[in-house]
mmCIF file of C-alpha atoms in Angstrom:
data_model
loop_
_atom_site.group_PDB
_atom_site.id
_atom_site.type_symbol
_atom_site.label_atom_id
_atom_site.label_comp_id
_atom_site.label_asym_id
_atom_site.label_seq_id
_atom_site.Cartn_x
_atom_site.Cartn_y
_atom_site.Cartn_z
ATOM 1 C CA MET Z 1 47.489 33.549 -29.785
ATOM 2 C CA THR Z 2 45.573 34.208 -32.958
ATOM 3 C CA GLY Z 3 41.923 33.579 -33.732
ATOM 4 C CA SER Z 4 39.062 33.339 -31.267
ATOM 5 C CA SER Z 5 38.031 30.341 -29.186
ATOM 6 C CA LYS Z 6 34.638 28.861 -29.871
ATOM 7 C CA GLU Z 7 32.275 28.198 -27.025
ATOM 8 C CA SER Z 8 31.030 24.620 -26.870
ATOM 9 C CA VAL Z 9 27.382 24.211 -27.791
ATOM 10 C CA ASP Z 10 25.244 21.704 -25.932
ATOM 11 C CA LEU Z 11 23.191 19.915 -28.593
ATOM 12 C CA THR Z 12 21.487 17.605 -26.106
ATOM 13 C CA PRO Z 13 17.700 17.837 -26.536
ATOM 14 C CA LYS Z 14 15.917 19.653 -23.717
ATOM 15 C CA PRO Z 15 12.218 19.749 -22.810
ATOM 16 C CA LEU Z 16 10.187 22.700 -24.024
ATOM 17 C CA GLN Z 17 8.029 22.728 -20.911
ATOM 18 C CA THR Z 18 8.042 21.160 -17.455
ATOM 19 C CA LEU Z 19 4.915 20.700 -15.337
ATOM 20 C CA SER Z 20 5.740 20.478 -11.622
ATOM 21 C CA GLY Z 21 3.470 19.836 -8.658
ATOM 22 C CA HIS Z 22 2.995 16.096 -8.178
ATOM 23 C CA GLU Z 23 4.608 14.670 -5.049
ATOM 24 C CA GLY Z 24 4.999 11.123 -6.344
ATOM 25 C CA ILE Z 25 5.622 9.077 -9.483
ATOM 26 C CA VAL Z 26 3.560 10.215 -12.484
ATOM 27 C CA TYR Z 27 2.046 6.943 -13.700
ATOM 28 C CA ARG Z 28 -0.154 7.970 -16.630
ATOM 29 C CA LEU Z 29 -1.037 11.011 -18.671
ATOM 30 C CA ILE Z 30 -3.564 11.885 -21.355
ATOM 31 C CA TYR Z 31 -3.584 14.771 -23.816
ATOM 32 C CA LEU Z 32 -6.945 16.411 -24.439
ATOM 33 C CA ALA Z 33 -7.982 16.943 -28.045
ATOM 34 C CA GLY Z 34 -6.807 20.526 -28.469
ATOM 35 C CA GLY Z 35 -3.307 19.695 -27.293
ATOM 36 C CA GLU Z 36 -3.299 22.529 -24.735
ATOM 37 C CA ARG Z 37 -4.280 20.489 -21.671
ATOM 38 C CA LEU Z 38 -3.059 17.302 -19.991
ATOM 39 C CA ILE Z 39 -4.530 14.973 -17.368
ATOM 40 C CA THR Z 40 -2.148 13.090 -15.047
ATOM 41 C CA CYS Z 41 -2.354 10.592 -12.197
ATOM 42 C CA SER Z 42 0.244 9.757 -9.596
ATOM 43 C CA SER Z 43 1.392 7.727 -6.632
ATOM 44 C CA ASP Z 44 0.723 10.891 -4.594
ATOM 45 C CA LYS Z 45 -2.988 9.858 -4.634
ATOM 46 C CA THR Z 46 -4.087 12.635 -6.996
ATOM 47 C CA VAL Z 47 -5.357 13.297 -10.507
ATOM 48 C CA ARG Z 48 -4.518 16.713 -11.942
ATOM 49 C CA VAL Z 49 -5.345 18.868 -14.979
ATOM 50 C CA TRP Z 50 -2.607 21.018 -16.524
ATOM 51 C CA ASN Z 51 -2.308 23.866 -18.991
ATOM 52 C CA VAL Z 52 0.555 22.758 -21.249
ATOM 53 C CA GLU Z 53 1.385 26.225 -22.525
ATOM 54 C CA THR Z 54 1.679 27.950 -19.135
ATOM 55 C CA GLY Z 55 2.892 24.888 -17.220
ATOM 56 C CA GLU Z 56 0.338 25.595 -14.502
ATOM 57 C CA GLN Z 57 -2.102 23.236 -12.818
ATOM 58 C CA GLU Z 58 -5.759 24.046 -13.459
ATOM 59 C CA GLY Z 59 -8.049 24.006 -10.455
ATOM 60 C CA SER Z 60 -7.786 21.690 -7.482
ATOM 61 C CA SER Z 61 -6.299 18.190 -7.408
ATOM 62 C CA MET Z 62 -8.721 15.245 -7.450
ATOM 63 C CA GLU Z 63 -7.849 13.162 -4.409
ATOM 64 C CA HIS Z 64 -8.004 9.382 -3.874
ATOM 65 C CA ASP Z 65 -7.338 7.313 -0.761
ATOM 66 C CA GLY Z 66 -4.292 5.645 -2.334
ATOM 67 C CA TRP Z 67 -2.024 5.711 -5.375
ATOM 68 C CA VAL Z 68 -3.738 6.228 -8.752
ATOM 69 C CA GLU Z 69 -2.587 4.194 -11.750
ATOM 70 C CA GLY Z 70 -5.708 3.932 -13.943
ATOM 71 C CA LEU Z 71 -6.762 6.965 -15.988
ATOM 72 C CA ALA Z 72 -9.168 7.664 -18.868
ATOM 73 C CA VAL Z 73 -11.228 10.526 -20.313
ATOM 74 C CA THR Z 74 -14.676 10.285 -21.892
ATOM 75 C CA ARG Z 75 -14.998 10.949 -25.598
ATOM 76 C CA ASP Z 76 -16.711 14.315 -25.026
ATOM 77 C CA GLU Z 77 -13.928 15.239 -22.556
ATOM 78 C CA GLN Z 78 -16.473 16.203 -19.925
ATOM 79 C CA ARG Z 79 -15.504 13.485 -17.432
ATOM 80 C CA ILE Z 80 -12.305 11.955 -16.069
ATOM 81 C CA LEU Z 81 -12.183 8.338 -14.881
ATOM 82 C CA SER Z 82 -9.545 7.231 -12.396
ATOM 83 C CA GLY Z 83 -8.756 4.398 -10.033
ATOM 84 C CA GLY Z 84 -5.988 2.731 -8.107
ATOM 85 C CA LEU Z 85 -5.319 1.227 -4.712
ATOM 86 C CA GLY Z 86 -8.832 2.040 -3.490
ATOM 87 C CA LYS Z 87 -10.346 -0.469 -6.000
ATOM 88 C CA ASN Z 88 -13.256 1.835 -6.919
ATOM 89 C CA LEU Z 89 -13.508 3.656 -10.237
ATOM 90 C CA VAL Z 90 -14.247 7.355 -9.714
ATOM 91 C CA ILE Z 91 -15.823 9.651 -12.322
ATOM 92 C CA TRP Z 92 -14.954 13.350 -12.030
ATOM 93 C CA ASP Z 93 -16.324 16.488 -13.666
ATOM 94 C CA MET Z 94 -13.635 17.849 -15.987
ATOM 95 C CA GLU Z 95 -14.176 21.506 -15.124
ATOM 96 C CA THR Z 96 -15.144 21.481 -11.428
ATOM 97 C CA HIS Z 97 -12.933 18.493 -10.469
ATOM 98 C CA GLN Z 98 -15.730 17.229 -8.244
ATOM 99 C CA PRO Z 99 -16.693 13.515 -8.105
ATOM 100 C CA LEU Z 100 -19.867 12.645 -10.012
ATOM 101 C CA GLU Z 101 -20.061 8.875 -9.480
ATOM 102 C CA GLU Z 102 -18.098 6.064 -7.872
ATOM 103 C CA TRP Z 103 -18.349 2.469 -9.066
ATOM 104 C CA SER Z 104 -17.439 -0.103 -6.467
ATOM 105 C CA SER Z 105 -15.655 -3.369 -7.153
ATOM 106 C CA ASP Z 106 -14.749 -6.530 -5.260
ATOM 107 C CA GLU Z 107 -11.621 -6.837 -7.402
ATOM 108 C CA ALA Z 108 -8.132 -5.779 -6.363
ATOM 109 C CA ALA Z 109 -6.533 -2.393 -7.059
ATOM 110 C CA ILE Z 110 -7.143 -0.848 -10.481
ATOM 111 C CA ARG Z 111 -4.028 -1.003 -12.674
ATOM 112 C CA CYS Z 112 -5.421 0.438 -15.915
ATOM 113 C CA ILE Z 113 -8.569 1.914 -17.479
ATOM 114 C CA ALA Z 114 -9.558 2.028 -21.171
ATOM 115 C CA MET Z 115 -12.429 3.696 -23.033
ATOM 116 C CA SER Z 116 -13.997 2.198 -26.154
ATOM 117 C CA PRO Z 117 -13.619 4.237 -29.376
ATOM 118 C CA GLY Z 118 -17.307 5.083 -29.418
ATOM 119 C CA GLY Z 119 -17.310 5.999 -25.745
ATOM 120 C CA GLY Z 120 -20.046 3.539 -24.756
ATOM 121 C CA LEU Z 121 -17.883 1.130 -22.752
ATOM 122 C CA VAL Z 122 -15.150 1.444 -20.148
ATOM 123 C CA ALA Z 123 -12.877 -1.384 -19.036
ATOM 124 C CA SER Z 124 -10.789 -1.551 -15.865
ATOM 125 C CA GLY Z 125 -7.933 -3.998 -15.268
ATOM 126 C CA HIS Z 126 -7.226 -5.163 -11.740
ATOM 127 C CA GLY Z 127 -4.344 -6.485 -9.704
ATOM 128 C CA ALA Z 128 -5.973 -9.891 -9.158
ATOM 129 C CA GLY Z 129 -6.189 -10.599 -12.893
ATOM 130 C CA GLY Z 130 -9.778 -9.500 -13.495
ATOM 131 C CA VAL Z 131 -11.207 -7.126 -16.088
ATOM 132 C CA ILE Z 132 -14.544 -5.374 -15.582
ATOM 133 C CA VAL Z 133 -16.291 -4.004 -18.683
ATOM 134 C CA ARG Z 134 -19.078 -1.524 -17.920
ATOM 135 C CA GLU Z 135 -21.599 0.565 -19.808
ATOM 136 C CA MET Z 136 -20.390 4.139 -19.516
ATOM 137 C CA ASP Z 137 -23.963 5.334 -19.083
ATOM 138 C CA GLY Z 138 -24.818 4.222 -15.558
ATOM 139 C CA GLY Z 139 -21.938 1.855 -14.879
ATOM 140 C CA THR Z 140 -23.843 -1.388 -15.505
ATOM 141 C CA VAL Z 141 -21.419 -4.320 -15.648
ATOM 142 C CA LYS Z 142 -21.445 -5.894 -19.119
ATOM 143 C CA HIS Z 143 -18.677 -8.476 -18.608
ATOM 144 C CA THR Z 144 -16.396 -9.661 -15.842
ATOM 145 C CA LEU Z 145 -13.446 -11.285 -17.589
ATOM 146 C CA ARG Z 146 -10.673 -13.454 -16.182
ATOM 147 C CA SER Z 147 -7.287 -12.898 -17.770
ATOM 148 C CA GLY Z 148 -5.558 -15.940 -16.301
ATOM 149 C CA SER Z 149 -2.783 -13.627 -15.082
ATOM 150 C CA SER Z 150 -1.916 -12.521 -11.578
ATOM 151 C CA ASP Z 151 -2.635 -8.936 -12.590
ATOM 152 C CA VAL Z 152 -3.816 -6.868 -15.563
ATOM 153 C CA ASN Z 153 -1.521 -3.977 -16.370
ATOM 154 C CA ALA Z 154 -2.690 -3.005 -19.867
ATOM 155 C CA LEU Z 155 -5.985 -2.769 -21.768
ATOM 156 C CA CYS Z 156 -6.833 -1.477 -25.234
ATOM 157 C CA PHE Z 157 -10.044 -1.602 -27.293
ATOM 158 C CA SER Z 158 -9.705 -2.458 -30.970
ATOM 159 C CA PRO Z 159 -10.247 0.477 -33.363
ATOM 160 C CA ASN Z 160 -13.718 -0.811 -34.295
ATOM 161 C CA GLY Z 161 -14.652 -1.320 -30.640
ATOM 162 C CA THR Z 162 -15.525 -5.017 -30.952
ATOM 163 C CA LYS Z 163 -12.517 -6.507 -29.133
ATOM 164 C CA LEU Z 164 -10.483 -5.873 -26.009
ATOM 165 C CA ALA Z 165 -6.771 -6.701 -25.749
ATOM 166 C CA CYS Z 166 -5.505 -7.465 -22.271
ATOM 167 C CA GLY Z 167 -1.876 -7.573 -21.099
ATOM 168 C CA GLY Z 168 -1.000 -9.523 -17.969
ATOM 169 C CA SER Z 169 1.934 -11.245 -16.341
ATOM 170 C CA TYR Z 170 3.503 -12.793 -19.445
ATOM 171 C CA ALA Z 171 0.797 -13.054 -22.107
ATOM 172 C CA ILE Z 172 -1.746 -11.118 -24.168
ATOM 173 C CA GLN Z 173 -5.372 -12.150 -24.531
ATOM 174 C CA VAL Z 174 -8.097 -10.771 -26.795
ATOM 175 C CA PHE Z 175 -11.785 -10.905 -25.816
ATOM 176 C CA ASP Z 176 -14.908 -10.487 -27.921
ATOM 177 C CA LEU Z 177 -16.966 -7.656 -26.422
ATOM 178 C CA HIS Z 178 -20.308 -8.972 -27.666
ATOM 179 C CA SER Z 179 -20.042 -12.377 -26.018
ATOM 180 C CA GLY Z 180 -17.254 -11.817 -23.521
ATOM 181 C CA ASP Z 181 -15.467 -14.898 -24.888
ATOM 182 C CA LEU Z 182 -11.726 -15.260 -25.203
ATOM 183 C CA ILE Z 183 -11.072 -15.312 -28.953
ATOM 184 C CA LEU Z 184 -7.280 -15.115 -29.105
ATOM 185 C CA GLY Z 185 -4.525 -16.146 -26.757
ATOM 186 C CA PRO Z 186 -2.827 -16.455 -24.534
ATOM 187 C CA ILE Z 187 -0.246 -14.915 -26.882
ATOM 188 C CA GLU Z 188 3.099 -15.751 -25.327
ATOM 189 C CA GLY Z 189 6.623 -14.626 -26.099
ATOM 190 C CA HIS Z 190 7.558 -11.965 -23.582
ATOM 191 C CA ALA Z 191 9.795 -13.115 -20.741
ATOM 192 C CA GLY Z 192 8.385 -10.651 -18.228
ATOM 193 C CA ARG Z 193 5.298 -8.734 -17.163
ATOM 194 C CA ILE Z 194 3.498 -6.892 -19.955
ATOM 195 C CA ASN Z 195 3.067 -3.192 -19.209
ATOM 196 C CA SER Z 196 1.400 -1.796 -22.318
ATOM 197 C CA VAL Z 197 -0.658 -3.004 -25.289
ATOM 198 C CA PHE Z 198 -1.792 -1.022 -28.356
ATOM 199 C CA TRP Z 199 -3.590 -1.804 -31.608
ATOM 200 C CA SER Z 200 -2.403 -0.411 -34.926
ATOM 201 C CA LEU Z 201 -4.830 2.093 -36.435
ATOM 202 C CA ASP Z 202 -6.191 -0.489 -38.886
ATOM 203 C CA GLY Z 203 -6.564 -3.134 -36.175
ATOM 204 C CA SER Z 204 -4.322 -5.666 -37.918
ATOM 205 C CA ARG Z 205 -1.477 -5.591 -35.388
ATOM 206 C CA LEU Z 206 -0.772 -5.371 -31.671
ATOM 207 C CA PHE Z 207 2.235 -3.766 -29.978
ATOM 208 C CA THR Z 208 3.358 -4.643 -26.463
ATOM 209 C CA SER Z 209 6.062 -3.602 -23.987
ATOM 210 C CA SER Z 210 7.467 -5.609 -21.123
ATOM 211 C CA TRP Z 211 9.704 -5.990 -18.116
ATOM 212 C CA ASP Z 212 11.924 -8.102 -20.397
ATOM 213 C CA ARG Z 213 13.238 -4.794 -21.903
ATOM 214 C CA THR Z 214 11.655 -5.369 -25.315
ATOM 215 C CA ILE Z 215 8.797 -4.200 -27.506
ATOM 216 C CA ARG Z 216 7.003 -6.840 -29.560
ATOM 217 C CA HIS Z 217 4.800 -6.762 -32.630
ATOM 218 C CA TRP Z 218 1.981 -9.275 -33.229
ATOM 219 C CA ASP Z 219 -0.562 -10.225 -35.887
ATOM 220 C CA SER Z 220 -3.905 -9.506 -34.193
ATOM 221 C CA GLU Z 221 -5.754 -12.288 -36.040
ATOM 222 C CA SER Z 222 -3.314 -15.181 -35.594
ATOM 223 C CA GLY Z 223 -1.378 -14.004 -32.547
ATOM 224 C CA GLU Z 224 1.873 -14.766 -34.370
ATOM 225 C CA ALA Z 225 4.906 -12.581 -33.668
ATOM 226 C CA ILE Z 226 5.917 -10.240 -36.498
ATOM 227 C CA GLY Z 227 9.690 -10.120 -36.750
ATOM 228 C CA ALA Z 228 12.144 -10.118 -33.876
ATOM 229 C CA PRO Z 229 11.644 -8.200 -30.620
ATOM 230 C CA TRP Z 230 12.605 -4.524 -30.766
ATOM 231 C CA THR Z 231 15.640 -4.006 -28.564
ATOM 232 C CA GLY Z 232 17.514 -0.941 -27.401
ATOM 233 C CA HIS Z 233 16.166 -0.215 -23.948
ATOM 234 C CA THR Z 234 18.442 -1.497 -21.191
ATOM 235 C CA ASP Z 235 15.776 -1.845 -18.505
ATOM 236 C CA ILE Z 236 12.004 -2.306 -18.075
ATOM 237 C CA VAL Z 237 9.907 -0.811 -20.912
ATOM 238 C CA HIS Z 238 6.926 0.735 -19.191
ATOM 239 C CA PHE Z 239 4.480 2.268 -21.650
ATOM 240 C CA LEU Z 240 3.965 2.895 -25.346
ATOM 241 C CA SER Z 241 2.236 5.653 -27.284
ATOM 242 C CA LEU Z 242 1.222 5.466 -30.937
ATOM 243 C CA SER Z 243 1.648 8.616 -33.029
ATOM 244 C CA PRO Z 244 -1.581 10.144 -34.409
ATOM 245 C CA ASP Z 245 -0.768 8.991 -37.951
ATOM 246 C CA GLY Z 246 -0.003 5.469 -36.713
ATOM 247 C CA SER Z 247 3.489 5.374 -38.193
ATOM 248 C CA LYS Z 248 5.626 5.678 -35.050
ATOM 249 C CA LEU Z 249 5.779 4.460 -31.463
ATOM 250 C CA ALA Z 250 7.279 6.148 -28.439
ATOM 251 C CA SER Z 251 8.394 4.079 -25.444
ATOM 252 C CA SER Z 252 9.287 4.934 -21.848
ATOM 253 C CA SER Z 253 11.665 3.000 -19.644
ATOM 254 C CA THR Z 254 13.308 2.517 -16.287
ATOM 255 C CA ASP Z 255 16.588 3.122 -18.178
ATOM 256 C CA LYS Z 256 15.670 6.854 -17.967
ATOM 257 C CA THR Z 257 15.027 7.279 -21.695
ATOM 258 C CA ILE Z 258 12.245 7.841 -24.198
ATOM 259 C CA ARG Z 259 12.843 6.095 -27.513
ATOM 260 C CA PHE Z 260 11.075 6.375 -30.880
ATOM 261 C CA TRP Z 261 10.433 3.548 -33.355
ATOM 262 C CA ALA Z 262 9.149 3.131 -36.909
ATOM 263 C CA VAL Z 263 6.004 0.990 -36.689
ATOM 264 C CA ASP Z 264 6.519 -0.928 -39.947
ATOM 265 C CA SER Z 265 10.169 -1.864 -39.427
ATOM 266 C CA GLY Z 266 10.827 -1.543 -35.705
ATOM 267 C CA ASP Z 267 13.875 0.599 -36.497
ATOM 268 C CA PRO Z 268 14.820 3.302 -33.964
ATOM 269 C CA ILE Z 269 14.249 6.933 -34.963
ATOM 270 C CA GLY Z 270 16.638 9.592 -33.742
ATOM 271 C CA GLU Z 271 18.441 9.506 -30.426
ATOM 272 C CA PRO Z 272 16.797 8.662 -27.080
ATOM 273 C CA LEU Z 273 15.525 11.518 -24.921
ATOM 274 C CA GLN Z 274 17.575 11.397 -21.724
ATOM 275 C CA HIS Z 275 15.972 11.905 -18.307
ATOM 276 C CA GLU Z 276 17.363 12.133 -14.778
ATOM 277 C CA MET Z 277 15.125 9.360 -13.405
ATOM 278 C CA ASN Z 278 12.874 6.462 -14.477
ATOM 279 C CA VAL Z 279 10.193 7.350 -17.031
ATOM 280 C CA TRP Z 280 6.660 5.889 -16.839
ATOM 281 C CA ALA Z 281 3.884 7.895 -18.492
ATOM 282 C CA ILE Z 282 4.100 8.860 -22.168
ATOM 283 C CA ALA Z 283 1.767 10.305 -24.815
ATOM 284 C CA PHE Z 284 1.997 11.972 -28.218
ATOM 285 C CA SER Z 285 0.233 15.298 -28.587
ATOM 286 C CA PRO Z 286 -2.828 15.291 -30.893
ATOM 287 C CA SER Z 287 -0.821 17.064 -33.610
ATOM 288 C CA GLY Z 288 2.043 14.580 -33.328
ATOM 289 C CA GLU Z 289 4.586 17.378 -32.869
ATOM 290 C CA PHE Z 290 5.228 16.793 -29.177
ATOM 291 C CA VAL Z 291 5.581 13.963 -26.714
ATOM 292 C CA ALA Z 292 4.820 14.328 -23.011
ATOM 293 C CA CYS Z 293 6.346 12.066 -20.389
ATOM 294 C CA GLY Z 294 6.391 11.705 -16.627
ATOM 295 C CA GLY Z 295 7.882 9.417 -14.048
ATOM 296 C CA ALA Z 296 9.938 9.122 -10.901
ATOM 297 C CA ASP Z 297 11.098 12.757 -10.963
ATOM 298 C CA LYS Z 298 7.452 13.716 -10.213
ATOM 299 C CA ASN Z 299 7.334 16.077 -13.206
ATOM 300 C CA VAL Z 300 5.820 16.013 -16.689
ATOM 301 C CA SER Z 301 8.115 17.198 -19.479
ATOM 302 C CA ILE Z 302 7.108 18.204 -23.003
ATOM 303 C CA TRP Z 303 9.531 17.549 -25.879
ATOM 304 C CA ARG Z 304 9.424 18.098 -29.636
ATOM 305 C CA VAL Z 305 9.665 14.851 -31.634
ATOM 306 C CA PRO Z 306 12.912 14.335 -33.604
ATOM 307 C CA TRP Z 307 11.394 14.193 -37.089
ATOM 308 C CA TRP Z 308 9.364 17.408 -36.898
ATOM 309 C CA ASP Z 309 10.091 19.810 -39.753
ATOM 310 C CA ASN Z 310 8.750 23.340 -39.390
ATOM 311 C CA SER Z 311 9.464 24.062 -43.069
ATOM 312 C CA LYS Z 312 6.636 21.682 -44.005
ATOM 313 C CA LYS Z 313 4.195 23.898 -42.110
ATOM 314 C CA GLN Z 314 2.770 20.997 -40.185
ATOM 315 C CA LYS Z 315 0.168 21.821 -37.571
ATOM 316 C CA HIS Z 316 1.770 22.772 -34.288
ATOM 317 C CA ASN Z 317 1.088 24.522 -31.013
ATOM 318 C CA PRO Z 318 2.201 28.129 -31.594
ATOM 319 C CA LEU Z 319 2.873 28.998 -27.950
ATOM 320 C CA LEU Z 320 5.302 26.135 -27.510
ATOM 321 C CA ASP Z 321 6.809 26.742 -30.923
ATOM 322 C CA VAL Z 322 7.932 30.288 -30.050
ATOM 323 C CA ARG Z 323 10.918 28.947 -28.123
ATOM 324 C CA PRO Z 324 13.610 28.795 -30.843
ATOM 325 C CA ALA Z 325 16.414 28.256 -28.324
ATOM 326 C CA GLN Z 326 14.904 24.857 -27.579
ATOM 327 C CA VAL Z 327 14.905 23.547 -31.151
ATOM 328 C CA PHE Z 328 16.432 20.091 -31.100
ATOM 329 C CA LEU Z 329 19.646 19.984 -33.123
ATOM 330 C CA GLY Z 330 20.990 16.855 -31.529
ATOM 331 C CA PHE Z 331 18.851 14.242 -33.275
ATOM 332 C CA SER Z 332 20.185 12.090 -36.043
ATOM 333 C CA SER Z 333 18.085 11.982 -39.198
ATOM 334 C CA HIS Z 334 16.250 8.894 -40.461
ATOM 335 C CA THR Z 335 14.416 10.253 -43.452
ATOM 336 C CA SER Z 336 13.328 6.839 -44.671
ATOM 337 C CA HIS Z 337 10.888 6.631 -41.743
ATOM 338 C CA VAL Z 338 9.413 10.086 -42.038
#
């Protein structure tokens, strides 16, 4: 036999880092501004802080009485806000992980928490369809809003901080934060529960994900759908994350994949990131180079995005970037979206 046999090369993308320690589903995660730390919450009743570069948990876990699905961080990154089955919203010190305040509520379990862009307001969405908007300084209730849905799974403040988008059972509503009035909606079109809602960076559009396996794109002034639903996921689309430059979306799904989309066209970018189990939480890193995701496997994994080009000397995290064996060669190229 002449010549030499070539070993097969696995081009399937692999995570650069895996954060292990949670004992339940990872529901949400948030990158801190420097890109070196993550905050997570889980069905294991805890909130945790992680060092992305070492993969280690920082300090003790912040414990609740039940599962934790709502998570936010103050603008100065000194406090963590979390809530879940226990109904109350708890404020924690970022460094000591000790509780600072606890705001009680007569509403049902907290499904989501959102901070206003300026940091002055915090909104919590509840399982009975209510939304409580509070002053961050002191927790005074500014508005108690009724969504008209059986639960509120998604909240997002507009970029200018004057409006609040709310995603419920099948529809989206937009409230004015000065008056508390409903000013748009219900915006209908999804055929299942809405899990995530995001504004475009200029505030002109809304993006939503749903149990109906689609992502949809809406005009934020008229509520009219923009184009056809984005399809590709084969099961529930849980959450969305908008890239820092506003040009791309990442989506997580029960179909065990992360997918990337061009915001303007809705076209898919690259190949899906394959996971072993359902994926829930998702977030772009502040630089836009990485995406973190977590879900039913109880871990958080860090991946490089498919369009990243080191030759352009884009800002990146040097400690993660020193792993050349993990460079993703398996993505297809869609240069028209880059």
